[in-house]
Amino acid sequence: MAKTILAVDDSASIRQMVAFTLKGAGYEVIEAVDGQDALDKANAYKVNLVLTDINMPRMDGLKLLELLRKLSHYKAIPILMLTTESGDEMKAKGRAAGATGWLVKPFDPKRLLEVIGKVIG
Amino acid sequence: MSTDLEQFYEIFFEESSELLADMETCLLRLDVNSPDLEDLNAIFRAAHSIKGGAGTFGFTDMTETTHMLETLLDKLRKGELEVRSEMVDAFLKAGDVIKEQLAGHRGEGQADPAAAAAICEELKRLSDEVLVPPAIEIPIINTKTEIIPVENEVAVDEIRPVSMDDSSKLTYCIQFSNDGMSNATIENLFANLKQLGIVENNTPKNEKELCKLKLTTSNSEEDIWETLAFVVDPANLKIEVDSSDSAEVNVTETRISDATHANVESLVEEDVCATTPMPPAPGYGFFPGAPAAPKDIDDSEFNLNSPQQQSVGSNKNELQATSNKPSSKANTTTPANEASSIRVSVEKVDQMINLVGELVITQAMLAQTASQFDPVVFEKLHSGMNQLERNTRDLQESVMSIRMMPISFVFSRYPRVVRDLASKLNKRVELKTVGENTELDKSLIEKIADPLTHLVRNSLDHGIETPERRIAAGKVAQGTITLRAFHQGGSIVIEVSDDGAGLNRGKILAKARERGLPVHDGMTDQEVWLLIFEAGFSTAEAVTDVSGRGVGMDVVKRNIQSMGGRIDIESVFGVGTRISIRLPLTLAILDGLSVAVGDQMFIVPLNYITESLQPSAADIKTVSGHGRVVQVRGEYLPVIALHEVFNLRPNVTAVHEGILVILEAEGYKAALFVDDLVGQHQVVIKSLESNYRRVQGVSGATIMGDGKVALILDTAALVLSSKQEFV
């Protein structure tokens, strides 16, 4: 069965680009527009990987990470942060919140698939 | 798999335009003295999102500008700098530049690189103003590494000049034990360090357990420490300032030993033995020991460094309790928040409206045919027809509502217009908007923007006085312009009102005489105010570049009329002016009164009709050479006989045997003489011009229920032609 990925980003263009790329590679994709939306959907669908932006309205990616890791299904699921902030401060925060890894924006579709392949390939 | 990023451009453009508009709204709302953190965050987020998208889709010029914007905004929201109005100006200007760049990429015009460079320079100057601790430079360096994955050399080159000057850089010697670390982990670590500055690998070739590095960076030692502490056991880590920077050494050494509680070995590897070039930063990475991290970097030793693992374990009970809550909530939430709106091209919507229009006509025809059948025998047919009528009406309403947009789309641009113009004219003006959610047809939204802009500018330039004059007149120094929109009947009314000087009757009359217009002192105020809509009319004493050339008010009026609307002025000298525009809600459907002349049917738009009456023969007078007039409540109105206009054979020729429909357009009244009133309908407007040709006195056509074509009268033209006969 195809693996399901939850793609979280408040920017529709990035979200669609990610979804398009991942779907093209045979993944199922569920999109969420912010942390809150993602949390609801993460509960509704048990996804195999979460790819989240950090800076978002309503609930940011760090808070989402933190809350996801508290859910039994998401304790050991790869969660990647998708962020323009490649600074170490952000990485430290991401790590503390439970991120599996990070991917710096901007990225191209090839790189996205490469990273995803490494964690759930 | 090849992904064509171009297919996402359009979404990105739309999204960026919206973000820019949001950003501007927030900026204009921002109170410089006590900025709202939420607003600052929202502005930052907008800039950030645009930058992210621009980077992804390769619009490097936008990336740069938004990056500078973001850097300054970040400092503001973190409280490192104070917001000043100068910055707000710069932000607005940057927004304009980005808008231009966006338009450039859309293929609409050309962005000016000089303007972009200028605004970047200014933003940089603003964000550099305060003595910034070195850590703040991080974002700038990051950009460099962020851009690399897009493989865009231009961007890298262009951004490089903004990185910090070399004098603030220090070279650190870093030494740590790599015992038990996989190659991937070390590579990762190098990649992270490379984001801080220039890394040299000084590890001797035969050295298995120690890693020795040199890092030249402007970042503080803490930053390096943080980066490495993820991966390396702090007990085995040493960081020193390179001994060549002797002045700093002592300080650094003590700090390190404090931090590590470890013996500091002397680390003097002056001769650089092997300088291995590092692979470029991959743009991604994994945290060793993090949940679900790839195996090749996972290393049990580092689990100790992962506080998150422990906290998950220790909070188990509490977590399970919380995990139940959201999941029960998820069942009630529809899993499609982002599906709450979709983008559809206007053509598709128009096509749909057209088809629904056809459907309405077909339904009306069917209904007419069905009405000939016996309702008892064909009961089912009749109830079916009723249902069809209801459904058609509902469908029509909902399809029409798709085109409706809130007037806020237009109103939202005026805070900026007012702000810019007020500062230019040294006036203090507050803009209030009321009823932004009032909906209006999209095509009208687009058309109303320009005339409304003109009126707002006019109010500001001619209406609102300078603060000194206002105070002298006993008013508050700050003037107010109010934009108001509301529905009234089948129309939308948009008002532009100001509490300024008001129109000067004497001045307008004098000016009109000077221009040779037919005026007299007995004219009503209403008539006098309408003079300002005459072409080339301006009472402004000084012609400014804002307004006063008199080009415009006549154009405004013409535009409004072409939309089927009308414009009214109310003004009290010294108190203020209110200009109201009344528009039909939509251009596709019209409320009309159908009137019969002979065997023909005509539609008179309802909003021009004031009343209908059957006159007594005594009220009709004939003016020799000018046709007939009718006396209605003491007023004499010209009679327009519709059968004469269209050369038809009427059923009645004597005016008192037929019906007079009193029309009012542009302040003039006339009585339309018809045989009979047939009924009131909502009619779907079909253009006569595109199907046949333009006909004098007719604005369009519609198809009636019986399948016949009825012409829609151009009421304003008819009234005006009658006026000319009598002047």
Tab-separated table of C-alpha atoms in Angstrom, chain B residues 129-464:
chain	number	residue	atom	x	y	z
B	129	GLU	CA	21.234	50.898	12.665
B	130	VAL	CA	21.494	49.563	16.140
B	131	LEU	CA	24.691	47.930	17.239
B	132	VAL	CA	23.809	44.410	16.344
B	133	PRO	CA	25.210	41.441	18.174
B	134	PRO	CA	26.925	39.086	15.738
B	135	ALA	CA	24.295	36.385	16.175
B	136	ILE	CA	21.840	38.506	14.239
B	137	GLU	CA	23.916	38.143	11.143
B	138	ILE	CA	22.942	34.510	10.943
B	139	PRO	CA	20.000	34.959	8.618
B	140	ILE	CA	22.180	36.666	6.084
B	141	ILE	CA	24.609	33.824	5.965
B	142	ASN	CA	21.768	31.390	5.795
B	143	THR	CA	20.496	32.892	2.650
B	144	LYS	CA	23.667	31.991	0.996
B	145	THR	CA	23.313	28.362	1.898
B	146	GLU	CA	19.648	28.410	1.166
B	147	ILE	CA	20.113	29.667	-2.301
B	148	ILE	CA	22.699	27.106	-3.247
B	149	PRO	CA	20.280	24.189	-3.564
B	150	VAL	CA	18.352	26.055	-6.229
B	151	GLU	CA	21.579	26.162	-8.150
B	152	ASN	CA	21.226	29.783	-8.894
B	153	GLU	CA	24.595	31.372	-9.151
B	154	VAL	CA	23.186	34.835	-9.711
B	155	ALA	CA	21.453	34.868	-6.400
B	156	VAL	CA	24.527	33.788	-4.542
B	157	ASP	CA	26.625	36.471	-6.088
B	158	GLU	CA	24.103	39.135	-5.506
B	159	ILE	CA	23.508	38.276	-1.931
B	160	ARG	CA	27.098	37.902	-0.965
B	161	PRO	CA	27.809	41.624	-0.657
B	162	VAL	CA	25.360	41.942	2.215
B	163	SER	CA	27.226	39.491	4.394
B	164	MET	CA	29.186	40.949	7.261
B	165	ASP	CA	32.530	42.618	6.959
B	166	ASP	CA	35.550	40.469	7.604
B	167	SER	CA	36.800	42.406	10.603
B	168	SER	CA	34.201	40.833	12.855
B	169	LYS	CA	35.258	37.329	11.922
B	170	LEU	CA	37.247	35.098	14.171
B	171	THR	CA	38.938	31.819	13.500
B	172	TYR	CA	38.223	29.067	15.989
B	173	CYS	CA	40.058	25.825	16.479
B	174	ILE	CA	37.639	23.029	17.178
B	175	GLN	CA	38.608	19.617	18.428
B	176	PHE	CA	36.358	16.753	19.409
B	177	SER	CA	36.334	13.039	19.715
B	178	ASN	CA	34.671	11.283	16.805
B	179	ASP	CA	34.641	7.996	18.589
B	180	GLY	CA	31.617	6.003	17.484
B	181	MET	CA	30.394	8.557	14.998
B	182	SER	CA	29.408	7.384	11.542
B	183	ASN	CA	30.731	9.131	8.471
B	184	ALA	CA	27.297	10.483	7.693
B	185	THR	CA	27.053	12.130	11.081
B	186	ILE	CA	30.397	13.818	10.634
B	187	GLU	CA	29.482	14.968	7.156
B	188	ASN	CA	26.322	16.410	8.536
B	189	LEU	CA	28.184	18.222	11.189
B	190	PHE	CA	30.539	19.704	8.655
B	191	ALA	CA	27.590	20.818	6.664
B	192	ASN	CA	26.167	22.581	9.690
B	193	LEU	CA	29.438	24.249	10.469
B	194	LYS	CA	29.748	25.382	6.903
B	195	GLN	CA	26.595	27.348	7.404
B	196	LEU	CA	28.345	29.339	10.071
B	197	GLY	CA	31.423	30.175	8.084
B	198	ILE	CA	34.476	28.768	6.336
B	199	VAL	CA	35.527	25.353	7.558
B	200	GLU	CA	38.948	23.813	7.223
B	201	ASN	CA	39.456	20.189	8.134
B	202	ASN	CA	42.766	19.842	9.952
B	203	THR	CA	42.325	16.273	11.047
B	204	PRO	CA	45.600	14.439	10.479
B	205	LYS	CA	45.188	11.582	8.045
B	206	ASN	CA	46.218	8.907	10.491
B	207	GLU	CA	44.087	10.293	13.278
B	208	LYS	CA	41.162	7.980	14.024
B	209	GLU	CA	39.618	9.353	17.164
B	210	LEU	CA	40.077	13.094	17.071
B	211	CYS	CA	38.577	15.541	14.662
B	212	LYS	CA	40.359	18.840	14.294
B	213	LEU	CA	38.790	21.738	12.486
B	214	LYS	CA	39.257	25.393	11.869
B	215	LEU	CA	36.222	27.576	11.454
B	216	THR	CA	36.308	31.192	10.379
B	217	THR	CA	33.048	32.846	11.248
B	218	SER	CA	31.442	35.966	12.605
B	219	ASN	CA	29.169	33.899	14.785
B	220	SER	CA	29.754	33.735	18.472
B	221	GLU	CA	31.344	30.798	20.164
B	222	GLU	CA	27.965	29.885	21.645
B	223	ASP	CA	26.598	29.387	18.171
B	224	ILE	CA	29.326	26.944	17.308
B	225	TRP	CA	28.841	25.287	20.616
B	226	GLU	CA	25.136	24.852	19.974
B	227	THR	CA	25.691	23.433	16.550
B	228	LEU	CA	28.134	20.854	17.745
B	229	ALA	CA	26.428	19.994	20.985
B	230	PHE	CA	23.745	18.121	19.092
B	231	VAL	CA	26.174	15.608	17.834
B	232	VAL	CA	29.231	15.695	19.999
B	233	ASP	CA	29.395	14.888	23.664
B	234	PRO	CA	30.237	18.226	25.280
B	235	ALA	CA	32.769	16.506	27.490
B	236	ASN	CA	34.842	15.645	24.436
B	237	LEU	CA	34.542	19.004	22.731
B	238	LYS	CA	36.963	21.878	22.696
B	239	ILE	CA	36.551	25.216	21.013
B	240	GLU	CA	39.264	27.841	21.050
B	241	VAL	CA	39.902	31.035	19.269
B	242	ASP	CA	42.760	30.500	16.855
B	243	SER	CA	45.977	31.493	18.605
B	244	SER	CA	46.822	33.998	15.919
B	245	ASP	CA	44.054	36.170	17.379
B	246	SER	CA	46.037	36.314	20.594
B	247	ALA	CA	44.063	39.050	22.289
B	248	GLU	CA	40.983	36.888	22.530
B	249	VAL	CA	42.568	33.651	23.579
B	250	ASN	CA	42.539	34.001	27.332
B	251	VAL	CA	38.944	34.940	27.616
B	252	THR	CA	37.824	32.155	25.389
B	253	GLU	CA	39.824	29.514	27.124
B	254	THR	CA	38.373	30.200	30.510
B	255	ARG	CA	34.902	30.139	29.136
B	256	ILE	CA	35.457	26.831	27.509
B	257	SER	CA	36.840	25.195	30.569
B	258	ASP	CA	33.934	26.475	32.578
B	259	ALA	CA	31.526	25.074	30.172
B	260	THR	CA	33.011	21.706	29.686
B	261	HIS	CA	34.642	20.935	33.026
B	262	ALA	CA	37.171	19.062	30.999
B	263	ASN	CA	40.880	19.348	30.684
B	264	VAL	CA	41.824	21.649	27.942
B	265	GLU	CA	44.632	20.216	25.996
B	266	SER	CA	46.806	22.613	24.186
B	267	LEU	CA	45.620	22.760	20.680
B	268	VAL	CA	48.211	24.320	18.535
B	269	GLU	CA	48.114	22.799	15.115
B	270	GLU	CA	49.562	25.776	13.399
B	271	ASP	CA	50.632	23.959	10.261
B	272	VAL	CA	47.587	23.160	8.309
B	273	CYS	CA	48.249	19.700	7.034
B	274	ALA	CA	45.239	18.657	5.012
B	275	THR	CA	42.635	20.981	3.654
B	276	THR	CA	39.906	18.767	2.370
B	277	PRO	CA	37.186	20.614	0.510
B	278	MET	CA	33.821	19.889	2.080
B	279	PRO	CA	30.839	18.737	0.099
B	280	PRO	CA	28.258	21.486	-0.363
B	281	ALA	CA	25.534	21.681	2.267
B	282	PRO	CA	22.876	19.206	1.206
B	283	GLY	CA	20.048	21.471	2.345
B	284	TYR	CA	18.679	18.858	4.658
B	285	GLY	CA	19.742	16.688	7.543
B	286	PHE	CA	18.596	14.423	10.289
B	287	PHE	CA	18.990	14.590	14.006
B	288	PRO	CA	20.842	11.553	15.215
B	289	GLY	CA	18.735	9.579	17.622
B	290	ALA	CA	15.574	11.397	16.689
B	291	PRO	CA	12.503	9.248	16.101
B	292	ALA	CA	12.593	7.508	12.740
B	293	ALA	CA	15.908	9.023	11.674
B	294	PRO	CA	17.637	6.995	8.965
B	295	LYS	CA	19.724	4.143	10.345
B	296	ASP	CA	23.054	5.200	8.961
B	297	ILE	CA	23.245	8.249	11.185
B	298	ASP	CA	21.547	6.714	14.162
B	299	ASP	CA	23.940	6.091	16.980
B	300	SER	CA	22.999	4.893	20.393
B	301	GLU	CA	25.630	7.036	22.041
B	302	PHE	CA	23.756	10.184	21.139
B	303	ASN	CA	20.501	9.138	22.633
B	304	LEU	CA	21.757	10.667	25.823
B	305	ASN	CA	21.713	14.003	24.103
B	306	SER	CA	18.133	13.683	23.172
B	307	PRO	CA	16.029	15.164	25.922
B	308	GLN	CA	12.977	14.659	23.834
B	309	GLN	CA	13.184	10.886	24.061
B	310	GLN	CA	13.145	11.001	27.802
B	311	SER	CA	10.351	13.455	28.079
B	312	VAL	CA	8.207	11.308	25.860
B	313	GLY	CA	8.764	8.371	28.113
B	314	SER	CA	8.249	10.118	31.418
B	315	ASN	CA	5.100	11.857	30.375
B	316	LYS	CA	3.488	8.757	29.063
B	317	ASN	CA	0.363	8.817	31.181
B	318	GLU	CA	-0.335	12.430	30.669
B	319	LEU	CA	0.260	12.047	26.965
B	320	GLN	CA	-2.181	9.291	26.493
B	321	ALA	CA	-4.802	11.389	28.164
B	322	THR	CA	-4.192	14.276	25.825
B	323	SER	CA	-3.988	12.071	22.777
B	324	ASN	CA	-7.585	11.036	23.225
B	325	LYS	CA	-8.908	14.529	23.104
B	326	PRO	CA	-7.767	15.561	19.673
B	327	SER	CA	-8.737	12.237	18.131
B	328	SER	CA	-12.323	12.516	19.242
B	329	LYS	CA	-12.320	16.033	17.893
B	330	ALA	CA	-10.968	14.868	14.584
B	331	ASN	CA	-14.084	12.853	13.936
B	332	THR	CA	-16.199	15.960	13.950
B	333	THR	CA	-13.816	18.092	11.948
B	334	THR	CA	-14.143	17.796	8.227
B	335	PRO	CA	-10.731	16.915	6.878
B	336	ALA	CA	-10.773	19.598	4.217
B	337	ASN	CA	-9.984	23.001	5.607
B	338	GLU	CA	-8.063	24.085	2.548
B	339	ALA	CA	-10.929	23.066	0.306
B	340	SER	CA	-13.016	25.928	1.659
B	341	SER	CA	-12.257	27.892	-1.472
B	342	ILE	CA	-11.193	27.110	-4.992
B	343	ARG	CA	-9.959	29.313	-7.784
B	344	VAL	CA	-11.965	29.237	-10.963
B	345	SER	CA	-11.386	31.347	-14.039
B	346	VAL	CA	-13.918	34.111	-14.612
B	347	GLU	CA	-14.716	32.773	-18.070
B	348	LYS	CA	-16.003	29.552	-16.580
B	349	VAL	CA	-18.242	31.434	-14.205
B	350	ASP	CA	-19.494	33.670	-16.991
B	351	GLN	CA	-20.215	30.687	-19.150
B	352	MET	CA	-22.189	29.191	-16.309
B	353	ILE	CA	-24.149	32.394	-15.823
B	354	ASN	CA	-24.912	32.460	-19.498
B	355	LEU	CA	-26.149	28.884	-19.454
B	356	VAL	CA	-28.283	29.536	-16.418
B	357	GLY	CA	-29.683	32.541	-18.257
B	358	GLU	CA	-30.659	30.243	-21.116
B	359	LEU	CA	-32.143	27.804	-18.659
B	360	VAL	CA	-34.268	30.528	-17.095
B	361	ILE	CA	-35.611	31.433	-20.504
B	362	THR	CA	-36.311	27.810	-21.430
B	363	GLN	CA	-38.043	27.298	-18.115
B	364	ALA	CA	-40.215	30.368	-18.701
B	365	MET	CA	-41.138	29.095	-22.162
B	366	LEU	CA	-42.030	25.669	-20.810
B	367	ALA	CA	-44.093	27.226	-18.073
B	368	GLN	CA	-46.017	29.248	-20.599
B	369	THR	CA	-46.734	26.163	-22.725
B	370	ALA	CA	-47.645	24.070	-19.706
B	371	SER	CA	-50.114	26.668	-18.508
B	372	GLN	CA	-52.276	25.789	-21.497
B	373	PHE	CA	-52.851	22.269	-20.184
B	374	ASP	CA	-55.691	21.484	-17.851
B	375	PRO	CA	-54.276	21.637	-14.295
B	376	VAL	CA	-56.572	18.838	-13.125
B	377	VAL	CA	-55.662	16.345	-15.818
B	378	PHE	CA	-51.999	17.287	-15.869
B	379	GLU	CA	-51.558	17.826	-12.166
B	380	LYS	CA	-48.162	16.136	-12.080
B	381	LEU	CA	-46.904	18.227	-14.963
B	382	HIS	CA	-47.904	21.388	-13.159
B	383	SER	CA	-46.349	20.459	-9.856
B	384	GLY	CA	-43.242	19.469	-11.783
B	385	MET	CA	-43.214	22.847	-13.492
B	386	ASN	CA	-43.524	24.611	-10.148
B	387	GLN	CA	-40.610	22.654	-8.811
B	388	LEU	CA	-38.578	23.441	-11.926
B	389	GLU	CA	-39.291	27.114	-11.518
B	390	ARG	CA	-38.194	27.080	-7.910
B	391	ASN	CA	-35.038	25.146	-8.656
B	392	THR	CA	-34.170	27.359	-11.584
B	393	ARG	CA	-34.558	30.453	-9.463
B	394	ASP	CA	-32.394	29.014	-6.700
B	395	LEU	CA	-29.795	27.912	-9.203
B	396	GLN	CA	-29.757	31.335	-10.792
B	397	GLU	CA	-29.336	33.045	-7.452
B	398	SER	CA	-26.506	30.821	-6.365
B	399	VAL	CA	-24.718	31.116	-9.686
B	400	MET	CA	-25.032	34.879	-9.586
B	401	SER	CA	-23.640	34.902	-6.079
B	402	ILE	CA	-20.438	33.289	-7.349
B	403	ARG	CA	-19.590	36.502	-9.131
B	404	MET	CA	-20.307	38.582	-6.082
B	405	MET	CA	-17.307	39.909	-4.239
B	406	PRO	CA	-17.131	42.048	-1.133
B	407	ILE	CA	-16.442	45.704	-1.816
B	408	SER	CA	-13.488	45.409	0.564
B	409	PHE	CA	-11.512	44.343	-2.509
B	410	VAL	CA	-11.754	47.947	-3.631
B	411	PHE	CA	-11.841	49.655	-0.253
B	412	SER	CA	-8.666	47.951	0.862
B	413	ARG	CA	-6.542	49.998	-1.511
B	414	TYR	CA	-7.606	53.359	-0.137
B	415	PRO	CA	-5.827	53.403	3.225
B	416	ARG	CA	-2.613	53.476	1.222
B	417	VAL	CA	-3.860	56.101	-1.214
B	418	VAL	CA	-5.024	58.333	1.622
B	419	ARG	CA	-1.879	57.857	3.623
B	420	ASP	CA	0.428	58.715	0.734
B	421	LEU	CA	-1.601	61.653	-0.447
B	422	ALA	CA	-2.196	63.119	2.995
B	423	SER	CA	1.494	63.201	3.750
B	424	LYS	CA	2.144	64.785	0.371
B	425	LEU	CA	-0.404	67.518	1.026
B	426	ASN	CA	0.508	67.938	4.702
B	427	LYS	CA	-2.987	67.110	5.788
B	428	ARG	CA	-4.090	64.881	8.577
B	429	VAL	CA	-6.759	62.475	7.473
B	430	GLU	CA	-8.339	59.399	8.885
B	431	LEU	CA	-10.053	56.987	6.531
B	432	LYS	CA	-13.029	55.092	7.842
B	433	THR	CA	-14.651	52.275	5.941
B	434	VAL	CA	-18.120	51.000	6.694
B	435	GLY	CA	-19.818	47.991	5.148
B	436	GLU	CA	-16.753	46.463	3.489
B	437	ASN	CA	-18.566	43.142	3.285
B	438	THR	CA	-21.281	44.470	1.043
B	439	GLU	CA	-21.183	42.349	-2.089
B	440	LEU	CA	-21.072	43.523	-5.642
B	441	ASP	CA	-20.659	41.881	-9.030
B	442	LYS	CA	-17.028	41.245	-9.892
B	443	SER	CA	-17.126	43.177	-13.136
B	444	LEU	CA	-18.488	46.195	-11.276
B	445	ILE	CA	-15.844	45.847	-8.589
B	446	GLU	CA	-13.204	46.193	-11.272
B	447	LYS	CA	-14.869	49.147	-12.903
B	448	ILE	CA	-15.707	51.065	-9.766
B	449	ALA	CA	-12.148	51.181	-8.487
B	450	ASP	CA	-10.911	54.014	-10.715
B	451	PRO	CA	-13.843	56.404	-10.293
B	452	LEU	CA	-13.816	55.782	-6.561
B	453	THR	CA	-10.103	56.485	-6.359
B	454	HIS	CA	-10.743	59.747	-8.096
B	455	LEU	CA	-13.449	60.710	-5.648
B	456	VAL	CA	-11.313	59.819	-2.648
B	457	ARG	CA	-8.402	61.849	-3.976
B	458	ASN	CA	-10.712	64.724	-4.710
B	459	SER	CA	-12.143	64.648	-1.199
B	460	LEU	CA	-8.670	64.722	0.214
B	461	ASP	CA	-7.364	67.427	-2.054
B	462	HIS	CA	-10.363	69.761	-2.257
B	463	GLY	CA	-12.546	68.649	0.614
B	464	ILE	CA	-10.334	68.232	3.649
